[in-house]
Backbone as ProteinMPNN parsed JSONL, in Angstrom:
{"seq_chain_A": "XXXXXXXXXXXXXXXXXXXXXXXXXXXXXXXXXXXXXXXXXXXXXXXXXXXXXXXXXXXXXXXXXXXXXXXXXXXXXXXXXXXXXXXXXXXXXXXXXXXXXXXXXXXXXXXXXXX", "coords_chain_A": {"N_chain_A": [[1.045, -0.971, -0.011], [0.738, 1.877, -0.623], [1.472, 4.554, 0.72], [1.487, 8.672, 2.548], [2.238, 10.729, 3.75], [2.347, 14.095, 4.948], [4.556, 16.836, 6.702], [5.398, 19.99, 8.412], [3.723, 21.65, 8.368], [2.23, 24.92, 9.995], [1.984, 28.063, 12.434], [1.847, 31.226, 11.176], [2.532, 34.392, 10.507], [1.262, 36.302, 8.179], [3.15, 37.367, 4.996], [5.633, 35.636, 6.357], [7.007, 32.643, 5.365], [6.788, 28.418, 5.121], [7.962, 25.38, 4.768], [6.372, 22.651, 3.082], [6.425, 19.396, 3.194], [6.078, 15.855, 1.716], [6.296, 12.702, 2.501], [6.598, 9.68, 0.565], [5.926, 6.38, 0.653], [7.223, 4.926, -1.588], [9.118, 5.043, -4.47], [9.409, 7.966, -5.888], [8.895, 8.543, -8.885], [7.28, 7.122, -9.583], [4.495, 7.374, -9.53], [2.429, 8.96, -11.666], [1.243, 11.602, -11.366], [2.556, 14.13, -8.436], [0.956, 16.417, -5.964], [-0.119, 19.004, -4.296], [-2.833, 20.117, -2.293], [-5.421, 22.149, -1.011], [-7.726, 23.057, 1.341], [-9.713, 25.019, 3.026], [-12.135, 26.11, 6.175], [-15.467, 25.674, 5.101], [-14.94, 25.69, 2.7], [-14.564, 24.054, -0.833], [-12.227, 21.267, -1.565], [-9.388, 22.624, -3.082], [-7.276, 22.395, -5.929], [-3.38, 23.576, -5.276], [-0.365, 22.742, -6.109], [0.629, 21.369, -8.799], [3.179, 18.356, -10.36], [4.462, 16.602, -12.411], [5.829, 13.642, -13.795], [8.225, 14.067, -15.675], [8.914, 16.15, -14.452], [7.388, 18.516, -15.163], [5.948, 21.5, -14.307], [2.606, 23.022, -12.364], [0.157, 24.966, -11.139], [-1.992, 26.662, -8.734], [-3.985, 30.094, -9.638], [-4.211, 31.92, -7.606], [-1.811, 31.485, -6.222], [0.632, 31.653, -8.077], [3.745, 32.381, -8.574], [4.367, 32.642, -5.651], [4.441, 30.143, -4.117], [6.377, 27.425, -4.813], [6.798, 23.661, -6.681], [8.484, 21.488, -5.724], [11.271, 18.659, -5.642], [12.677, 15.412, -4.447], [13.996, 13.106, -4.778], [15.233, 10.794, -4.047], [14.931, 11.163, -1.95], [12.523, 10.202, -1.583], [10.757, 12.048, -1.72], [8.451, 14.746, -1.747], [8.171, 18.697, -2.516], [6.81, 21.281, -0.981], [7.239, 24.506, -1.181], [6.166, 27.774, 0.053], [5.945, 31.0, 0.165], [5.602, 34.652, 1.016], [3.139, 34.467, 2.488], [-0.532, 34.49, 2.615], [-3.257, 35.638, 4.439], [-5.105, 34.101, 3.391], [-3.932, 31.449, 2.298], [-4.706, 30.002, 4.237], [-4.569, 26.588, 5.826], [-6.306, 23.204, 5.567], [-3.27, 21.315, 3.546], [-2.804, 19.21, 2.058], [-0.79, 15.907, 0.821], [-0.995, 14.51, -2.652], [-0.857, 11.878, -5.057], [-1.113, 10.401, -7.907], [-1.152, 6.891, -8.95], [-1.019, 5.321, -11.606], [-4.867, 4.068, -12.717], [-5.787, 4.973, -9.614], [-5.511, 6.889, -6.807], [-4.146, 8.51, -4.19], [-3.548, 9.58, -0.887], [-2.529, 11.979, 1.036], [-3.112, 12.628, 5.284], [-2.809, 15.069, 6.342], [-1.879, 18.151, 6.217], [-1.692, 21.435, 8.615], [-2.293, 25.022, 7.963], [-1.871, 27.978, 9.236], [-1.726, 31.374, 8.815], [-2.162, 34.529, 9.838], [-2.953, 37.38, 10.165]], "CA_chain_A": [[0.024, -0.015, -0.245], [1.384, 3.536, -0.626], [1.306, 5.477, 2.388], [2.075, 9.33, 1.92], [2.935, 11.709, 4.944], [2.89, 15.081, 5.36], [4.932, 17.128, 7.659], [5.97, 21.012, 7.964], [2.459, 23.237, 8.69], [2.224, 25.821, 11.507], [1.476, 29.547, 12.494], [2.974, 31.771, 10.558], [2.462, 35.437, 9.95], [1.018, 37.276, 7.088], [4.246, 38.202, 4.464], [6.124, 35.021, 5.972], [7.01, 31.246, 4.705], [6.856, 27.774, 5.056], [7.876, 24.423, 3.877], [5.625, 21.281, 3.623], [7.142, 17.927, 3.303], [5.3, 14.679, 1.614], [7.406, 11.444, 2.241], [6.039, 8.617, -0.374], [6.85, 4.639, 0.89], [7.411, 4.109, -2.848], [9.541, 5.613, -5.479], [8.197, 8.794, -6.401], [9.012, 8.315, -10.099], [6.819, 5.78, -9.789], [3.534, 7.802, -9.971], [2.437, 9.79, -13.103], [1.682, 13.334, -10.887], [2.28, 14.375, -7.191], [0.281, 17.222, -6.183], [-0.155, 19.3, -3.366], [-4.157, 20.66, -2.46], [-5.712, 22.652, 0.041], [-9.094, 22.915, 1.58], [-10.272, 25.673, 4.164], [-13.356, 25.574, 6.68], [-16.736, 26.04, 3.95], [-15.101, 26.06, 0.998], [-14.261, 23.358, -1.564], [-11.304, 21.179, -1.76], [-8.593, 22.647, -4.477], [-5.222, 21.833, -6.507], [-2.711, 23.9, -4.901], [0.15, 22.622, -6.931], [0.952, 19.686, -9.064], [3.966, 17.623, -11.059], [4.659, 14.717, -12.929], [7.35, 12.642, -14.128], [8.912, 14.724, -16.722], [8.928, 17.633, -13.946], [6.291, 19.905, -15.565], [4.487, 21.646, -13.307], [1.779, 23.766, -12.705], [0.17, 25.91, -9.852], [-3.377, 27.471, -9.585], [-3.333, 31.003, -9.803], [-3.31, 32.069, -6.352], [-0.357, 30.861, -5.552], [1.697, 31.166, -8.906], [4.818, 33.409, -7.813], [4.613, 32.806, -4.38], [4.461, 28.708, -4.099], [7.133, 26.064, -5.76], [6.714, 22.726, -6.208], [10.129, 20.546, -6.197], [10.676, 16.697, -5.567], [13.813, 14.622, -4.774], [13.798, 11.628, -5.472], [16.501, 9.966, -3.438], [14.264, 11.092, -0.229], [11.272, 9.531, -2.085], [9.524, 13.312, -0.675], [7.718, 16.545, -2.55], [7.943, 19.72, -1.378], [6.042, 22.936, -1.149], [8.224, 26.185, -0.935], [5.064, 28.82, 0.453], [6.744, 32.255, 0.436], [4.706, 36.03, 0.947], [1.976, 33.984, 2.494], [-1.394, 35.466, 3.022], [-4.02, 34.535, 5.46], [-6.11, 33.692, 2.253], [-3.929, 30.544, 1.961], [-5.111, 29.186, 6.026], [-5.746, 25.749, 5.035], [-5.396, 21.729, 5.728], [-2.479, 21.228, 2.877], [-2.37, 17.568, 1.823], [-0.52, 16.206, -0.946], [-1.661, 13.534, -2.976], [-0.372, 11.033, -5.499], [-1.827, 8.937, -8.827], [-0.508, 5.724, -9.857], [-2.148, 4.576, -12.86], [-5.878, 4.772, -12.395], [-5.443, 4.93, -7.987], [-5.392, 8.235, -6.329], [-3.631, 8.106, -2.808], [-3.916, 11.171, -0.139], [-1.743, 11.785, 2.939], [-4.022, 12.956, 6.059], [-2.81, 16.436, 6.202], [-1.481, 19.22, 7.235], [-2.208, 22.42, 9.14], [-1.204, 25.128, 7.477], [-2.228, 28.912, 9.744], [-0.918, 32.227, 8.394], [-2.406, 35.066, 10.469], [-2.671, 39.496, 9.566]], "C_chain_A": [[0.972, 1.465, 0.203], [0.94, 4.427, 0.739], [1.82, 7.189, 2.035], [1.654, 10.961, 3.302], [3.459, 12.377, 5.148], [3.337, 15.607, 6.616], [5.074, 19.157, 7.138], [4.951, 22.394, 7.819], [2.865, 24.123, 10.171], [1.598, 27.043, 11.204], [2.741, 30.116, 12.112], [2.231, 33.571, 10.161], [2.31, 36.194, 8.407], [2.832, 37.884, 6.322], [5.625, 36.402, 4.664], [6.509, 33.527, 4.946], [6.643, 29.809, 5.577], [7.167, 26.963, 3.86], [7.486, 23.363, 4.023], [6.259, 20.072, 2.664], [6.21, 17.116, 2.823], [5.886, 13.637, 1.37], [6.444, 10.192, 1.728], [6.728, 7.216, 0.12], [7.064, 4.268, -0.524], [8.071, 5.417, -3.322], [8.801, 6.684, -6.195], [7.703, 9.062, -7.694], [8.153, 7.58, -10.672], [4.892, 6.797, -10.372], [3.291, 8.865, -11.476], [2.155, 11.194, -12.428], [1.882, 13.254, -9.305], [1.358, 15.845, -6.843], [-0.362, 17.928, -4.622], [-1.891, 20.369, -3.532], [-4.632, 21.323, -0.995], [-7.155, 22.48, 0.054], [-9.66, 23.669, 3.247], [-11.655, 25.367, 4.614], [-14.076, 26.298, 5.304], [-16.042, 26.272, 2.67], [-14.215, 24.737, 0.733], [-12.645, 23.045, -1.955], [-10.278, 21.784, -3.797], [-7.686, 22.699, -4.992], [-4.602, 23.369, -6.314], [-1.684, 23.81, -6.145], [0.296, 21.518, -7.294], [2.606, 19.156, -10.108], [4.37, 16.111, -11.376], [5.744, 14.192, -13.345], [7.957, 12.874, -14.444], [9.195, 15.774, -16.121], [8.473, 18.745, -13.875], [5.515, 20.653, -14.414], [3.646, 22.468, -13.559], [0.589, 24.029, -11.68], [-1.373, 26.481, -10.22], [-3.371, 29.081, -9.406], [-2.679, 32.05, -8.647], [-2.361, 31.847, -5.796], [0.837, 31.105, -6.349], [3.12, 32.281, -8.277], [5.367, 33.114, -6.886], [5.028, 31.604, -3.84], [5.299, 28.047, -5.236], [6.7, 25.245, -5.468], [7.709, 21.815, -6.958], [9.466, 18.831, -5.521], [12.632, 16.586, -5.066], [13.623, 13.433, -4.192], [14.491, 10.334, -5.013], [15.484, 9.721, -1.989], [12.819, 10.812, -0.384], [9.992, 10.72, -1.57], [9.119, 14.429, -1.533], [7.447, 17.484, -1.879], [6.918, 20.878, -1.566], [6.608, 23.752, -0.158], [6.847, 27.135, -0.932], [5.809, 30.039, 0.721], [5.522, 33.698, 0.356], [2.98, 35.129, 1.326], [1.008, 34.766, 3.215], [-2.435, 34.807, 3.815], [-5.256, 33.787, 4.63], [-5.714, 32.588, 2.149], [-3.848, 29.753, 3.565], [-5.803, 28.151, 5.275], [-4.89, 24.615, 5.509], [-4.767, 21.623, 4.175], [-2.341, 19.505, 2.773], [-2.319, 17.059, 0.559], [-1.2, 14.587, -0.91], [-1.295, 12.644, -4.377], [-0.881, 10.453, -6.724], [-0.895, 8.52, -9.239], [-1.626, 4.982, -10.94], [-3.418, 4.738, -12.8], [-6.191, 5.109, -10.884], [-5.032, 6.594, -7.867], [-4.84, 7.915, -4.645], [-3.568, 9.255, -2.746], [-3.046, 11.181, 1.774], [-3.183, 12.177, 4.0], [-3.63, 14.222, 6.133], [-1.967, 17.099, 7.084], [-1.532, 20.753, 7.341], [-1.83, 23.407, 8.829], [-2.118, 27.317, 8.237], [-1.939, 30.043, 9.498], [-2.482, 33.593, 8.924], [-1.754, 36.754, 10.298], [-2.403, 39.831, 10.479]], "O_chain_A": [[1.641, 1.786, 1.185], [-0.065, 4.658, 1.411], [2.668, 7.175, 1.142], [0.823, 11.869, 3.335], [4.638, 12.282, 5.489], [2.827, 15.159, 7.643], [4.921, 19.594, 5.997], [5.153, 23.541, 7.42], [3.643, 23.858, 11.087], [0.906, 27.277, 10.213], [3.925, 29.89, 12.362], [1.28, 33.585, 9.379], [3.257, 36.544, 7.701], [3.576, 38.631, 6.958], [6.298, 35.992, 3.719], [6.185, 33.552, 3.759], [6.209, 29.995, 6.714], [6.981, 27.212, 2.669], [7.96, 22.733, 4.969], [6.448, 20.14, 1.45], [5.137, 17.386, 3.362], [6.136, 13.363, 0.196], [5.579, 9.768, 2.495], [7.933, 7.009, -0.023], [7.087, 3.045, -0.667], [7.82, 6.538, -2.88], [7.83, 6.49, -6.926], [6.61, 9.578, -7.929], [8.086, 7.322, -11.873], [4.379, 6.702, -11.487], [4.221, 9.363, -12.11], [2.849, 12.091, -12.907], [1.356, 12.266, -8.793], [1.085, 16.388, -7.914], [-1.072, 17.21, -3.918], [-2.144, 21.107, -4.484], [-4.132, 20.914, 0.052], [-7.796, 21.947, -0.852], [-9.915, 23.053, 4.282], [-12.4, 24.651, 3.945], [-13.55, 27.168, 4.611], [-16.497, 26.936, 1.739], [-13.406, 24.289, 1.545], [-11.876, 23.883, -2.427], [-10.456, 21.483, -4.978], [-6.867, 23.29, -4.288], [-5.08, 24.304, -6.956], [-1.883, 24.536, -7.119], [0.187, 20.567, -6.52], [3.055, 20.189, -10.603], [4.503, 15.027, -10.809], [6.764, 14.718, -12.9], [8.962, 12.308, -14.014], [9.738, 16.633, -16.816], [8.719, 19.692, -13.129], [4.548, 20.215, -13.792], [3.567, 22.891, -14.712], [0.004, 22.979, -11.414], [-1.872, 26.695, -11.325], [-2.334, 29.343, -8.798], [-1.609, 32.65, -8.552], [-2.22, 32.156, -4.613], [1.947, 30.939, -5.845], [2.881, 32.879, -7.228], [6.595, 33.145, -6.813], [5.968, 31.697, -3.05], [4.96, 28.115, -6.417], [6.118, 25.209, -4.384], [7.809, 21.491, -8.141], [8.434, 18.239, -5.207], [13.527, 17.403, -5.287], [13.079, 13.048, -3.157], [14.364, 9.191, -5.453], [15.301, 8.731, -1.28], [11.991, 11.103, 0.479], [8.837, 10.499, -1.206], [10.109, 14.976, -2.018], [6.729, 17.474, -0.879], [6.352, 21.068, -2.643], [6.563, 23.784, 1.072], [6.376, 27.263, -2.062], [6.409, 29.973, 1.794], [4.598, 33.596, -0.45], [1.972, 35.18, 0.621], [1.295, 35.525, 4.14], [-2.519, 33.581, 3.88], [-6.13, 33.077, 5.127], [-6.677, 31.879, 1.855], [-2.92, 29.007, 3.876], [-6.798, 28.209, 4.552], [-3.689, 24.583, 5.774], [-5.64, 21.825, 3.331], [-1.703, 18.812, 3.566], [-3.032, 17.278, -0.421], [-1.629, 13.842, -0.029], [-2.001, 13.324, -5.121], [-1.334, 9.408, -6.256], [0.054, 9.105, -9.761], [-2.675, 4.34, -10.873], [-3.552, 5.962, -12.814], [-7.236, 5.76, -10.916], [-4.406, 7.283, -8.672], [-5.325, 6.951, -4.052], [-3.524, 10.056, -3.68], [-3.065, 10.687, 2.901], [-4.291, 12.012, 3.489], [-4.668, 14.804, 5.819], [-1.501, 16.831, 8.192], [-1.431, 21.401, 6.299], [-0.657, 23.446, 9.201], [-2.952, 27.789, 7.464], [-1.508, 30.24, 10.634], [-3.597, 33.506, 8.41], [-0.596, 37.172, 10.303], [-2.133, 41.02, 10.646]]}, "name": "protein", "num_of_chains": 1, "seq": "XXXXXXXXXXXXXXXXXXXXXXXXXXXXXXXXXXXXXXXXXXXXXXXXXXXXXXXXXXXXXXXXXXXXXXXXXXXXXXXXXXXXXXXXXXXXXXXXXXXXXXXXXXXXXXXXXXX"}
């Protein structure tokens, strides 16, 4: 079974930075895509950033220029570097991975940005 474990969430003031980590139980090159989603209270879950096996990246318009997704295959880890954080970025951030037709999810890590 594939397992994804997130870490790095926390409390930060507006304008600050956090780096989220997602450690997979298998080599990450096996996944078609990996990504970060977030869900704020009362809102639907949305895609924040995605990276595919070729290293191509995709970002939500709301985070372009502020967030960067990256990977370290040797550590089976995908990162989300979040800079210039805003209160609207407050949400539970979850790591996801797609392997053929199956999608996997981590349990999420809370990010809270205060004004």
